[in-house]
Short mmCIF file of C-alpha atoms in Angstrom, two decimals:
data_model
loop_
_atom_site.label_atom_id
_atom_site.label_comp_id
_atom_site.label_asym_id
_atom_site.label_seq_id
_atom_site.Cartn_x
_atom_site.Cartn_y
_atom_site.Cartn_z
CA UNK A 1 -28.83 10.57 -4.72
CA UNK A 2 -27.47 13.48 -2.89
CA UNK A 3 -27.87 11.12 0.46
CA UNK A 4 -25.89 8.69 -1.42
CA UNK A 5 -22.96 11.24 -2.52
CA UNK A 6 -22.77 12.78 1.16
CA UNK A 7 -22.49 9.27 2.18
CA UNK A 8 -19.34 9.22 0.23
CA UNK A 9 -17.67 11.88 2.14
CA UNK A 10 -16.59 9.66 4.94
CA UNK A 11 -14.25 8.18 2.37
CA UNK A 12 -10.92 10.02 0.99
CA UNK A 13 -11.97 11.98 -2.04
CA UNK A 14 -9.80 9.63 -4.45
CA UNK A 15 -12.10 7.12 -3.41
CA UNK A 16 -15.44 9.32 -3.94
CA UNK A 17 -14.22 10.43 -7.51
CA UNK A 18 -14.08 6.53 -8.33
CA UNK A 19 -17.64 5.70 -6.78
CA UNK A 20 -19.18 8.56 -9.06
CA UNK A 21 -17.14 7.57 -11.86
CA UNK A 22 -18.54 4.15 -11.75
CA UNK A 23 -22.34 5.38 -11.33
CA UNK A 24 -21.59 7.86 -14.33
CA UNK A 25 -20.28 5.17 -16.75
CA UNK A 26 -23.33 2.72 -15.81
CA UNK A 27 -25.82 5.55 -16.44
CA UNK A 28 -24.23 6.28 -19.94
CA UNK A 29 -24.46 2.82 -20.36
CA UNK A 30 -28.29 2.96 -19.87
CA UNK A 31 -28.50 5.79 -22.17
CA UNK A 32 -26.64 4.12 -24.80
CA UNK A 33 -27.76 0.44 -24.83
CA UNK A 34 -31.20 1.73 -25.00
CA UNK A 35 -32.79 -1.21 -23.30
CA UNK A 36 -36.45 -1.74 -23.25
CA UNK A 37 -36.32 -2.98 -19.48
CA UNK A 38 -35.30 0.37 -18.44
CA UNK A 39 -38.33 2.59 -18.00
CA UNK A 40 -36.78 5.63 -16.61
CA UNK A 41 -36.99 8.81 -19.16
CA UNK A 42 -33.76 9.31 -20.49
CA UNK A 43 -33.94 13.11 -19.54
CA UNK A 44 -34.01 11.78 -15.97
CA UNK A 45 -30.92 9.62 -16.78
CA UNK A 46 -29.32 12.44 -17.99
CA UNK A 47 -30.26 15.23 -15.78
CA UNK A 48 -28.61 12.47 -12.92
CA UNK A 49 -25.46 12.27 -15.00
CA UNK A 50 -25.53 16.08 -15.07
CA UNK A 51 -25.88 16.35 -11.60
CA UNK A 52 -23.10 14.05 -10.68
CA UNK A 53 -20.60 15.58 -13.13
CA UNK A 54 -21.37 18.72 -11.01
CA UNK A 55 -20.68 16.69 -7.68
CA UNK A 56 -17.54 15.20 -9.20
CA UNK A 57 -16.19 18.80 -10.49
CA UNK A 58 -16.52 19.32 -6.53
CA UNK A 59 -14.57 16.65 -5.47
CA UNK A 60 -11.81 17.12 -7.78
CA UNK A 61 -11.33 20.53 -6.10
CA UNK A 62 -10.19 18.95 -2.89
CA UNK A 63 -8.08 16.36 -4.93
CA UNK A 64 -4.47 18.57 -5.09
CA UNK A 65 -4.85 19.16 -1.08
CA UNK A 66 -5.47 15.42 -0.60
CA UNK A 67 -2.66 14.69 -2.19
CA UNK A 68 -0.22 17.15 -0.66
CA UNK A 69 -1.67 15.60 2.47
CA UNK A 70 -0.51 12.18 1.66
CA UNK A 71 2.45 13.11 0.42
CA UNK A 72 3.44 15.02 3.57
CA UNK A 73 2.44 11.63 5.81
CA UNK A 74 4.52 9.64 3.52
CA UNK A 75 7.31 12.03 3.57
CA UNK A 76 7.53 11.62 7.68
CA UNK A 77 7.71 8.03 7.41
CA UNK A 78 9.43 7.26 4.42
CA UNK A 79 12.27 4.64 4.76
CA UNK A 80 16.09 5.95 4.52
CA UNK A 81 17.58 5.01 1.27
CA UNK A 82 20.72 4.11 3.15
CA UNK A 83 18.55 1.55 5.14
CA UNK A 84 17.38 0.19 1.83
CA UNK A 85 20.94 -0.37 0.57
CA UNK A 86 21.85 -1.76 3.64
CA UNK A 87 19.24 -4.20 3.74
CA UNK A 88 20.07 -5.48 0.09
CA UNK A 89 23.86 -5.70 0.80
CA UNK A 90 23.44 -7.53 4.37
CA UNK A 91 20.56 -9.99 2.36
CA UNK A 92 23.18 -10.63 0.07
CA UNK A 93 25.38 -12.46 2.53
CA UNK A 94 22.52 -13.65 4.56
CA UNK A 95 20.15 -15.54 2.21
CA UNK A 96 22.87 -18.30 1.25
CA UNK A 97 23.49 -18.90 5.06
CA UNK A 98 19.48 -19.03 5.64
CA UNK A 99 19.27 -21.47 2.93
CA UNK A 100 21.86 -23.61 4.29
CA UNK A 101 20.25 -23.36 7.52
CA UNK A 102 16.99 -24.53 6.08
CA UNK A 103 18.13 -27.53 4.28
CA UNK A 104 19.71 -28.54 7.29
CA UNK A 105 16.67 -28.22 9.69
CA UNK A 106 13.65 -28.07 7.58
CA UNK A 107 11.72 -26.56 10.15
CA UNK A 108 8.81 -23.76 9.78
CA UNK A 109 10.78 -21.30 11.42
CA UNK A 110 13.93 -21.34 8.66
CA UNK A 111 11.59 -21.30 6.07
CA UNK A 112 9.69 -18.26 7.25
CA UNK A 113 13.49 -16.74 7.98
CA UNK A 114 14.03 -17.53 4.19
CA UNK A 115 10.63 -16.24 2.99
CA UNK A 116 11.59 -13.03 4.61
CA UNK A 117 14.44 -12.36 3.35
CA UNK A 118 14.05 -13.56 -0.10
CA UNK A 119 10.64 -11.13 -0.32
CA UNK A 120 12.33 -8.32 1.48
CA UNK A 121 15.17 -8.73 -1.12
CA UNK A 122 12.72 -8.56 -4.28
CA UNK A 123 11.22 -5.53 -2.68
CA UNK A 124 13.76 -3.50 -2.41
CA UNK A 125 15.44 -4.33 -5.97
CA UNK A 126 11.83 -3.97 -7.54
CA UNK A 127 9.53 -1.84 -5.38
CA UNK A 128 7.15 -4.19 -5.93
CA UNK A 129 4.06 -4.47 -4.01
CA UNK A 130 2.94 -7.28 -1.52
CA UNK A 131 1.04 -8.97 -4.06
CA UNK A 132 3.36 -9.00 -6.75
CA UNK A 133 5.51 -11.42 -4.01
CA UNK A 134 2.82 -13.51 -2.76
CA UNK A 135 1.34 -14.23 -6.38
CA UNK A 136 4.35 -15.41 -7.64
CA UNK A 137 4.29 -19.08 -8.58
CA UNK A 138 6.62 -21.66 -9.24
CA UNK A 139 5.61 -22.14 -13.07
CA UNK A 140 6.21 -18.68 -13.30
CA UNK A 141 9.66 -19.07 -11.76
CA UNK A 142 10.44 -22.45 -13.86
CA UNK A 143 9.61 -20.30 -17.05
CA UNK A 144 11.72 -17.57 -16.34
CA UNK A 145 13.61 -16.19 -19.92
CA UNK A 146 17.53 -16.52 -19.71
CA UNK A 147 20.32 -14.43 -21.40
CA UNK A 148 23.69 -15.48 -22.22
CA UNK A 149 24.69 -14.30 -18.93
CA UNK A 150 22.45 -16.64 -16.76
CA UNK A 151 20.21 -13.65 -15.52
CA UNK A 152 16.79 -14.31 -15.36
CA UNK A 153 13.68 -12.70 -15.60
CA UNK A 154 10.47 -13.98 -13.80
CA UNK A 155 7.20 -12.56 -14.95
CA UNK A 156 4.31 -12.35 -12.78
CA UNK A 157 0.96 -12.46 -13.96
CA UNK A 158 -1.26 -11.94 -10.83
CA UNK A 159 -0.65 -8.56 -9.69
CA UNK A 160 -2.79 -5.54 -8.85
CA UNK A 161 -2.21 -3.36 -11.94
CA UNK A 162 -1.88 -6.51 -14.69
CA UNK A 163 -4.61 -4.86 -16.69
CA UNK A 164 -2.31 -2.04 -16.90
CA UNK A 165 0.90 -3.12 -17.29
CA UNK A 166 0.38 -6.77 -17.75
CA UNK A 167 3.27 -9.03 -16.32
CA UNK A 168 5.09 -7.78 -13.21
CA UNK A 169 8.96 -8.20 -13.76
CA UNK A 170 11.38 -9.73 -11.20
CA UNK A 171 15.11 -9.10 -12.66
CA UNK A 172 17.47 -11.72 -10.79
CA UNK A 173 21.19 -11.94 -11.47
CA UNK A 174 22.54 -15.70 -11.79
CA UNK A 175 23.27 -16.28 -8.13
CA UNK A 176 19.96 -14.61 -7.07
CA UNK A 177 17.97 -17.04 -9.27
CA UNK A 178 19.85 -19.89 -7.52
CA UNK A 179 18.78 -19.03 -4.16
CA UNK A 180 15.32 -19.71 -5.28
CA UNK A 181 15.97 -22.64 -6.72
CA UNK A 182 17.81 -23.59 -4.21
CA UNK A 183 14.37 -23.29 -2.67
CA UNK A 184 12.37 -25.08 -5.21
CA UNK A 185 14.59 -27.64 -5.25
CA UNK A 186 13.98 -29.11 -1.75
CA UNK A 187 10.68 -27.43 -1.30
CA UNK A 188 9.00 -30.76 -0.82
CA UNK A 189 11.12 -31.50 2.15
CA UNK A 190 9.76 -28.08 4.03
CA UNK A 191 6.17 -27.42 5.45
CA UNK A 192 5.12 -25.56 2.38
CA UNK A 193 4.67 -28.94 0.32
CA UNK A 194 3.86 -28.92 -3.40
CA UNK A 195 2.21 -25.71 -3.23
CA UNK A 196 2.17 -23.84 -6.89
CA UNK A 197 2.94 -20.82 -5.09
CA UNK A 198 6.78 -19.74 -4.06
CA UNK A 199 6.06 -18.39 -1.06
CA UNK A 200 3.19 -20.94 0.55
CA UNK A 201 1.77 -21.83 3.94
CA UNK A 202 1.84 -25.44 5.02
CA UNK A 203 -1.70 -25.92 3.19
CA UNK A 204 -0.27 -24.46 0.09
CA UNK A 205 -2.27 -21.43 0.41
CA UNK A 206 -0.49 -18.09 0.22
CA UNK A 207 1.91 -17.05 3.16
CA UNK A 208 0.03 -14.31 4.50
CA UNK A 209 2.41 -13.30 7.34
CA UNK A 210 5.50 -12.42 4.70
CA UNK A 211 5.51 -8.78 6.20
CA UNK A 212 6.31 -10.24 9.62
CA UNK A 213 8.94 -12.37 8.27
CA UNK A 214 10.39 -9.47 6.11
CA UNK A 215 10.35 -7.19 9.31
CA UNK A 216 11.51 -9.63 11.49
CA UNK A 217 14.75 -9.92 9.20
CA UNK A 218 15.05 -6.26 9.07
CA UNK A 219 15.31 -6.01 12.51
CA UNK A 220 17.69 -8.53 12.90
CA UNK A 221 19.98 -6.98 10.42
CA UNK A 222 19.76 -3.83 13.19
CA UNK A 223 17.87 -1.78 11.03
CA UNK A 224 15.39 0.87 12.61
CA UNK A 225 12.04 0.80 12.47
CA UNK A 226 9.39 -1.74 11.21
CA UNK A 227 9.46 -1.47 7.06
CA UNK A 228 6.73 -2.41 5.23
CA UNK A 229 6.74 -2.90 1.22
CA UNK A 230 4.62 -0.20 0.61
CA UNK A 231 6.99 2.22 2.36
CA UNK A 232 9.98 1.01 0.69
CA UNK A 233 7.82 1.15 -2.94
CA UNK A 234 7.20 4.90 -1.89
CA UNK A 235 11.18 5.39 -0.83
CA UNK A 236 12.22 4.23 -3.96
CA UNK A 237 9.65 5.77 -6.15
CA UNK A 238 10.41 9.37 -4.11
CA UNK A 239 14.15 8.65 -5.04
CA UNK A 240 14.13 7.92 -8.26
CA UNK A 241 11.51 10.89 -8.88
CA UNK A 242 14.44 12.72 -7.48
CA UNK A 243 17.73 11.51 -8.69
CA UNK A 244 17.34 9.46 -11.57
CA UNK A 245 17.58 11.45 -15.08
CA UNK A 246 14.49 11.63 -16.91
CA UNK A 247 15.31 9.29 -19.47
CA UNK A 248 15.69 6.15 -17.35
CA UNK A 249 12.58 7.34 -14.82
CA UNK A 250 10.04 5.60 -17.42
CA UNK A 251 11.83 2.18 -17.62
CA UNK A 252 12.49 2.06 -13.76
CA UNK A 253 8.52 2.72 -12.62
CA UNK A 254 7.60 0.25 -15.45
CA UNK A 255 9.53 -2.38 -13.66
CA UNK A 256 7.71 -1.15 -10.65
CA UNK A 257 4.26 -0.84 -12.12
CA UNK A 258 3.83 2.43 -11.26
CA UNK A 259 2.49 4.95 -13.50
CA UNK A 260 0.27 8.12 -13.43
CA UNK A 261 -0.03 8.89 -16.84
CA UNK A 262 -2.61 6.83 -19.21
CA UNK A 263 -0.77 6.86 -22.11
CA UNK A 264 1.78 4.39 -20.40
CA UNK A 265 -1.17 2.16 -19.24
CA UNK A 266 -1.83 1.31 -22.88
CA UNK A 267 1.27 1.86 -24.79
CA UNK A 268 4.04 1.05 -23.09
CA UNK A 269 5.86 -2.37 -24.49
CA UNK A 270 7.39 -4.91 -22.23
CA UNK A 271 11.01 -4.28 -20.98
CA UNK A 272 14.06 -6.56 -22.45
CA UNK A 273 17.00 -7.51 -20.70
CA UNK A 274 18.82 -4.28 -20.54
CA UNK A 275 16.37 -2.32 -19.53
CA UNK A 276 14.89 -4.44 -16.74
CA UNK A 277 18.37 -4.62 -14.94
CA UNK A 278 18.78 -0.90 -14.99
CA UNK A 279 16.71 -1.57 -11.81
CA UNK A 280 18.38 -4.02 -10.55
CA UNK A 281 20.13 -4.17 -7.04
CA UNK A 282 23.20 -2.49 -8.45
CA UNK A 283 21.60 -0.03 -10.09
CA UNK A 284 18.89 0.78 -6.76
CA UNK A 285 21.91 0.79 -4.66
CA UNK A 286 23.89 3.54 -7.00
CA UNK A 287 20.65 5.35 -7.49
CA UNK A 288 20.01 5.52 -3.14
CA UNK A 289 23.94 6.13 -2.72
CA UNK A 290 23.74 9.16 -4.81
CA UNK A 291 20.50 10.44 -3.27
CA UNK A 292 22.27 10.12 0.42
CA UNK A 293 25.66 11.82 -0.72
CA UNK A 294 23.40 14.39 -2.36
CA UNK A 295 21.90 15.14 1.19
CA UNK A 296 25.53 15.37 2.62
CA UNK A 297 26.80 17.54 0.31
CA UNK A 298 23.58 19.94 0.79
CA UNK A 299 24.04 19.78 4.50
CA UNK A 300 27.83 20.51 4.52
CA UNK A 301 27.84 23.53 2.15
CA UNK A 302 24.59 24.61 3.82
CA UNK A 303 25.51 28.38 5.26
CA UNK A 304 25.91 28.22 9.30
#
């Protein structure tokens, strides 16, 4: 057992704790189930369980320093909030033009450009992981709820934290939903064919190069660096934690399917239109701009 635990040291402490926790859960099951096939004496199982508990305690002592190291690393590479806002604004103008080009040319390059713009727009207004975007289905798009203003909420079933949060929500204004509608309406003419995925390759499977397409769009807008969906998610989460009042913080992180509290995993209700659209592009831009203003005021007021 100790040899196995020592082999875990090549992994991050969070991974170590997950692996030890999984084994402990299995041992607890064996003890409680009392299966006749299990010939190991109960006292040996209890002894192993106790040893694993002690080893987990040692690992937890390193957990806080590990988290601090991760935060420090992320802090040095986070996307500037002003650049996220700039991408949203530029995409608002660029997406209709890119769709018109795609409708004329019907080429793979034009399709991938539209993919990059649309996926980046979703990431920047919601902070969702890449998996939410790549798993978005045509059926989920078609079944999006609509309110009296023509706003829509798309609910994506398959994503990393679906067991904790259920559907991942993508709130879209009427004109933004129409961007996707234009793509869906003409999709049979494009290389994506009749796939059940919104962002699909020519074979109907998931479009795995969507990050590259987004990064190409990011670069074409003259924005610095090679941003990723993960870095944008981290930047928005950091911005929310620093500049958004606590009463609204929960809804924003709920929309992002991003939480650290166990209670939120099991007891949070789904968001309605008013709550979901608190995190839409207009609100996201406002919060990002507020943080930039606060930073500027801090620099100006800092004593020389």
